[in-house]
Amino acid sequence: MLNWADLTQDWGASYARAKRRFPNLRDKDMARVRNDRKQFEAYLAERHHLTVNEAHEELEDFLFTESLNREAKLL
């Protein structure tokens, strides 16, 4: 499964996909939150009116989906 480090390695492409899934992300805030997963989850929760636990689960789902997409491209 894709992890946070994998996601942040290609932040430009990953962020574009994350923004489609989480439309309330703001470009100007990413420099502040993208390097720390816990901080990103807290930010995601705040911007999308979720609990931190819900934001964590949503991010886990996003990482899983990204993993599936990556595997499909390799086939």
Short mmCIF file of C-alpha atoms in Angstrom, two decimals:
data_model
loop_
_atom_site.label_atom_id
_atom_site.label_comp_id
_atom_site.label_asym_id
_atom_site.label_seq_id
_atom_site.Cartn_x
_atom_site.Cartn_y
_atom_site.Cartn_z
CA MET A 1 0.00 0.00 0.00
CA LEU A 2 1.12 3.54 -0.72
CA ASN A 3 2.32 5.36 2.37
CA TRP A 4 2.72 9.01 3.31
CA ALA A 5 6.38 9.11 2.21
CA ASP A 6 5.41 7.74 -1.22
CA LEU A 7 2.69 10.35 -1.51
CA THR A 8 4.95 13.25 -0.65
CA GLN A 9 7.77 12.17 -3.00
CA ASP A 10 5.75 13.31 -5.99
CA TRP A 11 3.77 16.00 -4.24
CA GLY A 12 2.71 17.88 -7.39
CA ALA A 13 0.89 14.92 -8.92
CA SER A 14 -0.32 13.60 -5.58
CA TYR A 15 -1.68 16.96 -4.51
CA ALA A 16 -3.65 17.34 -7.73
CA ARG A 17 -5.37 14.00 -7.05
CA ALA A 18 -5.83 14.79 -3.36
CA LYS A 19 -7.45 18.09 -4.23
CA ARG A 20 -10.00 16.27 -6.40
CA ARG A 21 -10.84 14.03 -3.44
CA PHE A 22 -10.63 16.82 -0.85
CA PRO A 23 -11.75 19.98 -2.63
CA ASN A 24 -11.41 22.29 0.39
CA LEU A 25 -7.61 22.02 0.43
CA ARG A 26 -5.95 25.37 -0.21
CA ASP A 27 -2.75 25.63 -2.21
CA LYS A 28 -1.36 28.31 0.08
CA ASP A 29 -1.57 26.01 3.13
CA MET A 30 0.26 23.04 1.66
CA ALA A 31 3.81 24.23 2.38
CA ARG A 32 2.84 24.35 6.06
CA VAL A 33 1.15 20.93 6.34
CA ARG A 34 2.45 18.62 3.64
CA ASN A 35 5.59 17.45 5.42
CA ASP A 36 3.86 16.07 8.50
CA ARG A 37 1.07 13.55 8.20
CA LYS A 38 -0.51 14.31 11.58
CA GLN A 39 -0.55 18.01 10.80
CA PHE A 40 -2.04 17.28 7.37
CA GLU A 41 -4.75 15.11 8.95
CA ALA A 42 -5.61 17.87 11.44
CA TYR A 43 -5.77 20.36 8.57
CA LEU A 44 -7.90 17.98 6.49
CA ALA A 45 -10.28 17.59 9.43
CA GLU A 46 -10.59 21.33 9.89
CA ARG A 47 -11.11 22.15 6.21
CA HIS A 48 -13.65 19.36 5.61
CA HIS A 49 -15.53 19.45 8.93
CA LEU A 50 -14.34 16.02 10.03
CA THR A 51 -13.00 14.66 13.26
CA VAL A 52 -9.27 13.95 13.24
CA ASN A 53 -10.10 10.24 13.30
CA GLU A 54 -12.38 10.62 10.27
CA ALA A 55 -9.68 12.59 8.46
CA HIS A 56 -7.18 9.83 9.25
CA GLU A 57 -9.56 7.22 7.82
CA GLU A 58 -10.24 9.33 4.73
CA LEU A 59 -6.52 9.71 4.13
CA GLU A 60 -6.03 5.96 4.57
CA ASP A 61 -8.75 5.36 1.98
CA PHE A 62 -7.09 7.85 -0.38
CA LEU A 63 -3.70 6.13 0.02
CA PHE A 64 -5.30 2.74 -0.64
CA THR A 65 -7.03 4.05 -3.77
CA GLU A 66 -3.77 5.60 -4.96
CA SER A 67 -2.07 2.22 -4.44
CA LEU A 68 -4.67 0.51 -6.58
CA ASN A 69 -4.29 3.13 -9.28
CA ARG A 70 -0.52 2.72 -9.26
CA GLU A 71 -0.80 -1.07 -9.53
CA ALA A 72 -3.30 -0.79 -12.41
CA LYS A 73 -0.85 1.37 -14.36
CA LEU A 74 1.84 -1.31 -13.97
CA LEU A 75 -0.33 -4.02 -15.51
#
